[in-house]
PDB file of C-alpha atoms in Angstrom:
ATOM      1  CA  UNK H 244     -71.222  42.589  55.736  1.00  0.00           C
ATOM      2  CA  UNK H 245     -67.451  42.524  54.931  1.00  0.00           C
ATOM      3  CA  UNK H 246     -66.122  42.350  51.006  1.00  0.00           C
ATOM      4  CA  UNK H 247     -65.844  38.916  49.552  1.00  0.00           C
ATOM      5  CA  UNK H 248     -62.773  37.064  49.344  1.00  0.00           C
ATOM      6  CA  UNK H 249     -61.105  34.736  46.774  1.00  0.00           C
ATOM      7  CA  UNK H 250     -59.999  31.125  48.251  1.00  0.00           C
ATOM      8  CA  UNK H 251     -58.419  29.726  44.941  1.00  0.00           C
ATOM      9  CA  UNK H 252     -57.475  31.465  41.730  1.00  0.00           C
ATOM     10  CA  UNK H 253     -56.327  29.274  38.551  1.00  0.00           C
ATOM     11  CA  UNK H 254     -55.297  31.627  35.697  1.00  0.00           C
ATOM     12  CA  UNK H 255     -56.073  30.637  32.349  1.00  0.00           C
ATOM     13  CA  UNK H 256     -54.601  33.326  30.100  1.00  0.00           C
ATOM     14  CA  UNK H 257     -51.972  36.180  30.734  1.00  0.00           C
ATOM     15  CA  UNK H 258     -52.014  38.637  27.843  1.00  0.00           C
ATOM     16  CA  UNK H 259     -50.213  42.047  27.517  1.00  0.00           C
ATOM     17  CA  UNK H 260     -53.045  43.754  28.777  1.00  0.00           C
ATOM     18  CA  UNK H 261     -55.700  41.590  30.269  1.00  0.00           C
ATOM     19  CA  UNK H 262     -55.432  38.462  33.122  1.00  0.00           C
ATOM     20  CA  UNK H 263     -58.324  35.662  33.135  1.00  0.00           C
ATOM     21  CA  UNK H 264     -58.584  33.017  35.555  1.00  0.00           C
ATOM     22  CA  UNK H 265     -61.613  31.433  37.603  1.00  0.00           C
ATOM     23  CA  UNK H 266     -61.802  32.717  40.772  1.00  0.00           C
ATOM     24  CA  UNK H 267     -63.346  30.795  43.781  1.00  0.00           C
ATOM     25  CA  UNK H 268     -64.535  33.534  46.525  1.00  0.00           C
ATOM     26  CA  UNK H 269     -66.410  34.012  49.366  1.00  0.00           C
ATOM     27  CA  UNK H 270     -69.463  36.142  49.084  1.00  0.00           C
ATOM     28  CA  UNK H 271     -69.976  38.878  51.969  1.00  0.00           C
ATOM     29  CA  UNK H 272     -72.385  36.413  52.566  1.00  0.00           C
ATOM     30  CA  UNK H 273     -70.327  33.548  53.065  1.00  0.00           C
ATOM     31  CA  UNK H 274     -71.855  31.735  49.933  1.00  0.00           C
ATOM     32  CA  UNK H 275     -68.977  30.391  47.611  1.00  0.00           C
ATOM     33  CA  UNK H 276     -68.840  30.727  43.956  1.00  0.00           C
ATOM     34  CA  UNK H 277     -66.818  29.981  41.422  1.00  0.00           C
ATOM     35  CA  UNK H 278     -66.322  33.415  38.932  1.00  0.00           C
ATOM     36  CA  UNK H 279     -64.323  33.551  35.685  1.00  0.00           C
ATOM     37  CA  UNK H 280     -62.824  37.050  36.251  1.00  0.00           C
ATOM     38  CA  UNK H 281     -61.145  39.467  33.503  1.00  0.00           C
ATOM     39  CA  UNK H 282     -58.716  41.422  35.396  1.00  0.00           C
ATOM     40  CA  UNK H 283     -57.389  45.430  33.481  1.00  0.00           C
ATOM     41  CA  UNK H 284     -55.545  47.741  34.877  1.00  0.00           C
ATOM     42  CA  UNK H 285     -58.114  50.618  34.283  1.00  0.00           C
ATOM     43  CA  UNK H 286     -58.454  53.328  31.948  1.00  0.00           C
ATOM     44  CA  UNK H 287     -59.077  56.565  31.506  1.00  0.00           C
ATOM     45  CA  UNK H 288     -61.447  58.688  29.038  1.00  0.00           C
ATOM     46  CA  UNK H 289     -61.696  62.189  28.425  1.00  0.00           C
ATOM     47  CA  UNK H 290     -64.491  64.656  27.144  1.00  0.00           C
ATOM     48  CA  UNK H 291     -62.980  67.613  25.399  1.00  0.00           C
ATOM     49  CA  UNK H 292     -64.919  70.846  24.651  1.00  0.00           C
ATOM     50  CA  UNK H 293     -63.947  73.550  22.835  1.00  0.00           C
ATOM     51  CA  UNK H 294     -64.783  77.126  23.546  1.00  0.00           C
ATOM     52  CA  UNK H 295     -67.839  76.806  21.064  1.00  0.00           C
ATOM     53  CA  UNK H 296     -69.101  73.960  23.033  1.00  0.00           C
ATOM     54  CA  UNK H 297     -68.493  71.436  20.740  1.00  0.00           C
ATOM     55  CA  UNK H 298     -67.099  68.269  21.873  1.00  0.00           C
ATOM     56  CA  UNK H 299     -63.917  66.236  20.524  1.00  0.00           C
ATOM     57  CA  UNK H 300     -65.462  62.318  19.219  1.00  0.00           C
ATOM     58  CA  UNK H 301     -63.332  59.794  17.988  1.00  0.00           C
ATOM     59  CA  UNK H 302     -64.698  57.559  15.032  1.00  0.00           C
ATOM     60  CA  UNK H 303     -62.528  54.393  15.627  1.00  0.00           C
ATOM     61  CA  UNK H 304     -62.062  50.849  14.086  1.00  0.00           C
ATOM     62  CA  UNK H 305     -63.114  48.539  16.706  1.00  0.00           C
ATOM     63  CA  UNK H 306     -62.531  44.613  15.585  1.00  0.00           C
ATOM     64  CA  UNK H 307     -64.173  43.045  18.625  1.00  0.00           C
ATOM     65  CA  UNK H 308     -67.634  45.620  17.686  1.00  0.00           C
ATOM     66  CA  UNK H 309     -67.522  44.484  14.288  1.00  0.00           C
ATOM     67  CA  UNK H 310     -67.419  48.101  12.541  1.00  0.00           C
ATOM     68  CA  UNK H 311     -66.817  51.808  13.876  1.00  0.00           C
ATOM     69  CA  UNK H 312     -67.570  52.952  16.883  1.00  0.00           C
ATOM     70  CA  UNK H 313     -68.070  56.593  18.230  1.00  0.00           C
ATOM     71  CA  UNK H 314     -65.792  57.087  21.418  1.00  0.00           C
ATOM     72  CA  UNK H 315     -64.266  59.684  23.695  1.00  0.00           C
ATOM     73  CA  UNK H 316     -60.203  59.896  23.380  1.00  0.00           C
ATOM     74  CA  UNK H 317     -59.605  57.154  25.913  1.00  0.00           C
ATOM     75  CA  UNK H 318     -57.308  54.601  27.195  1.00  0.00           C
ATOM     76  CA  UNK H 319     -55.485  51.696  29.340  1.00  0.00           C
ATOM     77  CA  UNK H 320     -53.577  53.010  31.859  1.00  0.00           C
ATOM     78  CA  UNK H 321     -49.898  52.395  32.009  1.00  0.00           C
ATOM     79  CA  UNK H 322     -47.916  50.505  34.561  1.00  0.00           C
ATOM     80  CA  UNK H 323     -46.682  53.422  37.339  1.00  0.00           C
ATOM     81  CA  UNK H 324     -49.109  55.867  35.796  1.00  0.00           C
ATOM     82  CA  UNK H 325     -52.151  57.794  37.653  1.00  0.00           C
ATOM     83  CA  UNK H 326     -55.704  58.098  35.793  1.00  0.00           C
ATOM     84  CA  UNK H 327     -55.021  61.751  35.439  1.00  0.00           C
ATOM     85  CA  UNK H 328     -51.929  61.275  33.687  1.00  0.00           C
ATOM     86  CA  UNK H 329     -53.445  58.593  30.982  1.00  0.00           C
ATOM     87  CA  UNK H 330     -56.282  61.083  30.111  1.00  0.00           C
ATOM     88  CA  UNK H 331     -53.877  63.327  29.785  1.00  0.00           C
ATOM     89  CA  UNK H 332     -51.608  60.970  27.434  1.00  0.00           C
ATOM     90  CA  UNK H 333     -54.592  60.039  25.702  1.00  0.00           C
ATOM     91  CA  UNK H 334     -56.396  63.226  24.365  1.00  0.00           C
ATOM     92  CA  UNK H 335     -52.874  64.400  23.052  1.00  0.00           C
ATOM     93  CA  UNK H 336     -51.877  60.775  21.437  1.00  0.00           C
ATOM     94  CA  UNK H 337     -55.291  60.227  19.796  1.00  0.00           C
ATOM     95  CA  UNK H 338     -56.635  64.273  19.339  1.00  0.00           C
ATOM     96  CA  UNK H 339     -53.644  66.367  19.589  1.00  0.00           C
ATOM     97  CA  UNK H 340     -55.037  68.011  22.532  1.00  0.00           C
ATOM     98  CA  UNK H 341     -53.228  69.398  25.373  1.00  0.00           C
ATOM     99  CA  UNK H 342     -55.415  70.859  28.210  1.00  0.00           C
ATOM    100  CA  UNK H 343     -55.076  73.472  30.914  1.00  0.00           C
ATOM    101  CA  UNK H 344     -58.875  73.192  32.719  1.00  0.00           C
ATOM    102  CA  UNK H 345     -59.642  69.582  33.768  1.00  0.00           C
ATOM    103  CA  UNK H 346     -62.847  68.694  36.106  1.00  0.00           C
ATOM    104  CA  UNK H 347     -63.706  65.195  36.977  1.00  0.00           C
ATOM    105  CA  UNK H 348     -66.525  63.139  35.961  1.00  0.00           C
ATOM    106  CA  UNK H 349     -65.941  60.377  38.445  1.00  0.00           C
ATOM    107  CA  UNK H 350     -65.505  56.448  37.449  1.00  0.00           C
ATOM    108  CA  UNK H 351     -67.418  54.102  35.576  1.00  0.00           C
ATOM    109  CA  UNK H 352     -67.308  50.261  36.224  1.00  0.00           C
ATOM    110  CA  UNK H 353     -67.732  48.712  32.353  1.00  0.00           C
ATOM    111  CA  UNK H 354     -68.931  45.441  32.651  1.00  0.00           C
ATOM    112  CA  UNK H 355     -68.902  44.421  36.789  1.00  0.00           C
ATOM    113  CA  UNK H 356     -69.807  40.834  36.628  1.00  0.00           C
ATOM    114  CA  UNK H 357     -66.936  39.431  34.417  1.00  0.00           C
ATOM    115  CA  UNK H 358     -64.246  42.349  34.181  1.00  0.00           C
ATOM    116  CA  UNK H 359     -62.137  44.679  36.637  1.00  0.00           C
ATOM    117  CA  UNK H 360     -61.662  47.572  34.608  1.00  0.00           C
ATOM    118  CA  UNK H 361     -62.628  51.024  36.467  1.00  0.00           C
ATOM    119  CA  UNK H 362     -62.653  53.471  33.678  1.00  0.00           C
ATOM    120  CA  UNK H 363     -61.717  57.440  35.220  1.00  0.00           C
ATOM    121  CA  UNK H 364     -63.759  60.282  33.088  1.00  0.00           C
ATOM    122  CA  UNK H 365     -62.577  63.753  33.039  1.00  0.00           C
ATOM    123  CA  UNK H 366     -63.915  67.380  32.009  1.00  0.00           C
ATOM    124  CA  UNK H 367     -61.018  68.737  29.498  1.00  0.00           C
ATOM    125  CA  UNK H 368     -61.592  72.771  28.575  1.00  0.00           C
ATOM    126  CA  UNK H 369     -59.230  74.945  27.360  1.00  0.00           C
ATOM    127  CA  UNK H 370     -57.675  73.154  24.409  1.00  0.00           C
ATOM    128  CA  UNK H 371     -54.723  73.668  22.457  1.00  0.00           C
ATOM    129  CA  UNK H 372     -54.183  71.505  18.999  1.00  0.00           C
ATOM    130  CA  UNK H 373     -51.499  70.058  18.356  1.00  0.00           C
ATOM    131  CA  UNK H 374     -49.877  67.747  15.698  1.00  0.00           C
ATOM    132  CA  UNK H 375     -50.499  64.051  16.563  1.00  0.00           C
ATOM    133  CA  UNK H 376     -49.778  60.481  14.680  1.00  0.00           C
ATOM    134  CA  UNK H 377     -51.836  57.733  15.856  1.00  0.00           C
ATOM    135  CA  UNK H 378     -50.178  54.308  16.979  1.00  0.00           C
ATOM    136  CA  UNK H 379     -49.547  51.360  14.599  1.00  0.00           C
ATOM    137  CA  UNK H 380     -53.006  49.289  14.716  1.00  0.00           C
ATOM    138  CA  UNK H 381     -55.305  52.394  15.373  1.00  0.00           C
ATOM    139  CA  UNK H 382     -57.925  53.506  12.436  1.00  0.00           C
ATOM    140  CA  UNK H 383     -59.191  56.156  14.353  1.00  0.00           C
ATOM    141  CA  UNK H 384     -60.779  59.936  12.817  1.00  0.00           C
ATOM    142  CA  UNK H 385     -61.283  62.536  14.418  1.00  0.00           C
ATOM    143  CA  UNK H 386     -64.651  64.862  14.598  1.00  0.00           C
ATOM    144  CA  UNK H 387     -66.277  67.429  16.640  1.00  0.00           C
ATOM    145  CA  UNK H 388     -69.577  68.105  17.108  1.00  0.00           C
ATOM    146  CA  UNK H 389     -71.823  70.191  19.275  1.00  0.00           C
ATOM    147  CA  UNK H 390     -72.485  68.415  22.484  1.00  0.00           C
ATOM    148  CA  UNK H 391     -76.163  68.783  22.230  1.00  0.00           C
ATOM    149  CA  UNK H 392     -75.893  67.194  18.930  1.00  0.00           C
ATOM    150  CA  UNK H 393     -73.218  64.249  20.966  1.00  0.00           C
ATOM    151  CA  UNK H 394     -76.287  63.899  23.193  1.00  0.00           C
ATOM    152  CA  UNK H 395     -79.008  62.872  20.700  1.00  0.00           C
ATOM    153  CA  UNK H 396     -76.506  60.665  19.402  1.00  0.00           C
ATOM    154  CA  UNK H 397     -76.293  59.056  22.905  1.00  0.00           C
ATOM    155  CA  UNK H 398     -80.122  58.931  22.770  1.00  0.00           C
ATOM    156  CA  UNK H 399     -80.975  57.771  19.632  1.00  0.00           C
ATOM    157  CA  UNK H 400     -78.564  54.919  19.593  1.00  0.00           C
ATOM    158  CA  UNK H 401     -75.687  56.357  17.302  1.00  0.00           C
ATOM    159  CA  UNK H 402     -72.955  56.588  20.060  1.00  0.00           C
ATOM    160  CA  UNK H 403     -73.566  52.480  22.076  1.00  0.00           C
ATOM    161  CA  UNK H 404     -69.590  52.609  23.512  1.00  0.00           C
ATOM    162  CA  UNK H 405     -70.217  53.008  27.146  1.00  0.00           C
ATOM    163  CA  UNK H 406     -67.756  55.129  28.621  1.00  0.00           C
ATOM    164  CA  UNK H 407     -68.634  57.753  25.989  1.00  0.00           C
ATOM    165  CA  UNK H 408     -72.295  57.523  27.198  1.00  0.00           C
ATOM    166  CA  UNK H 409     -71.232  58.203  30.761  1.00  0.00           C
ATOM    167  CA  UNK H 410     -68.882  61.153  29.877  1.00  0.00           C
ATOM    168  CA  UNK H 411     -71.371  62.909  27.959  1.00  0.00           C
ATOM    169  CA  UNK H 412     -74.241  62.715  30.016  1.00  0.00           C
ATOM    170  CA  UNK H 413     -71.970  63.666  32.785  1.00  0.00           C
ATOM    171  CA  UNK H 414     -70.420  66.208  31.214  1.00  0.00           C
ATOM    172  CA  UNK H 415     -73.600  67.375  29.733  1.00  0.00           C
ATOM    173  CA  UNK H 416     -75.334  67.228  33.832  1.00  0.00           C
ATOM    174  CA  UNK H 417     -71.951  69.514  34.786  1.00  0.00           C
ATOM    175  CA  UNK H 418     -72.463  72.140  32.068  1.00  0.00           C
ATOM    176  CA  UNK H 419     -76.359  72.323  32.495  1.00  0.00           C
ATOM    177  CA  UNK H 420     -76.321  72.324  36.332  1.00  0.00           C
ATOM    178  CA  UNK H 421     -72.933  75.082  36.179  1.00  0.00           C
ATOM    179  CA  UNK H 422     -75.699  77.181  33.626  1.00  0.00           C
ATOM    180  CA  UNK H 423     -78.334  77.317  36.255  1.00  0.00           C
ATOM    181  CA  UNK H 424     -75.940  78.153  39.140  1.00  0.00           C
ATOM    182  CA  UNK H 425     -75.214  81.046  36.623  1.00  0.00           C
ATOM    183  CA  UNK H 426     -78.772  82.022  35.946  1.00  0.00           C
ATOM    184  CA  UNK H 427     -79.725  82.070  39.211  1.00  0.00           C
ATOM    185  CA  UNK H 428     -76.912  84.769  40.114  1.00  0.00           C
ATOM    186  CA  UNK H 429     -78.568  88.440  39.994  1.00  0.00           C
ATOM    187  CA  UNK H 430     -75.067  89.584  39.554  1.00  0.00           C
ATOM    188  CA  UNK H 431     -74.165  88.122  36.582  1.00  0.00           C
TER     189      UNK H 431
END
């Protein structure tokens, strides 16, 4: 089966960030629906541990959650800029981080049946602090934590943001599976 297609698109909304409009496509199966899409230009999220294992969580004011929200330092990406280079942007405007080890987690897709946005997760180690002043409109605080303690949290229901699920269970697979390589070695 080939991809779908879209036959017709009537925009409803252009903001500074997102597009909507319903979408009439063609199904790989040649079935034709009509879809109200969200279209984003992607983001990128980063999960940064320290030497101590502890990972880098930003409490943040979220309006559309109703409350705070645990999250990795994350963002949209910019017009002309790669995924690598908005993690990048991100961890330093938000956590005052810059990074010289960076391993990637892969993408996440956050909501497929409504919205476009591919989300690009990355390993940051190797962390140097730096001063940092958060943009006009962002309540955010910053914490760290031990990542075993980041993973109960993702268990037990205290960290519900998706893309900081994802990282830290893939971060947390990466460390654990790098450990048994390790462990396995007679020379080390």
């Amino acid at each position: 089966m080939s991809e779908g297609k879209i036959l017709k698109r009537e925009q409803v909304f252009q903001g500074k960030v997102i597009d909507v409009a319903v979408e009439s496509v063609e199904l790989p199966d040649g079935t034709q629906v009509d879809l109200e899409m969200v279209r984003h230009p992607g983001g990128a999220a980063a999960v940064a541990l320290d030497d101590q294992d502890r990972v880098c969580l930003l409490r943040q004011f979220r309006h559309a959650s109703d409350g705070w929200l645990w999250e990795l330092p994350a963002g949209r990406i910019e017009p002309g800029e790669s995924p690598f280079g908005t993690a990048q942007r991100e961890l330093l405007e938000e956590a005052g981080l810059e990074v010289s080890e960076w391993s990637e987690l892969g993408i996440m897709h956050s909501s497929p049946g409504i919205f476009t946005e591919v989300i690009h997760l990355w390993l940051a180690r190797g962390l140097n602090g730096v001063p940092v002043e958060h943009e006009h409109g962002e309540l955010i605080e910053v914490h760290w934590m031990p990542l075993v303690q980041a993973l109960d949290w993702c268990n037990d229901g205290n960290i519900t943001d998706s893309k900081t699920l994802v990282g830290l269970y893939r971060a947390g697979a990466l460390i654990r599976n790098r450990l048994e390589i390790l462990s396995e070695d007679p020379g080390c």
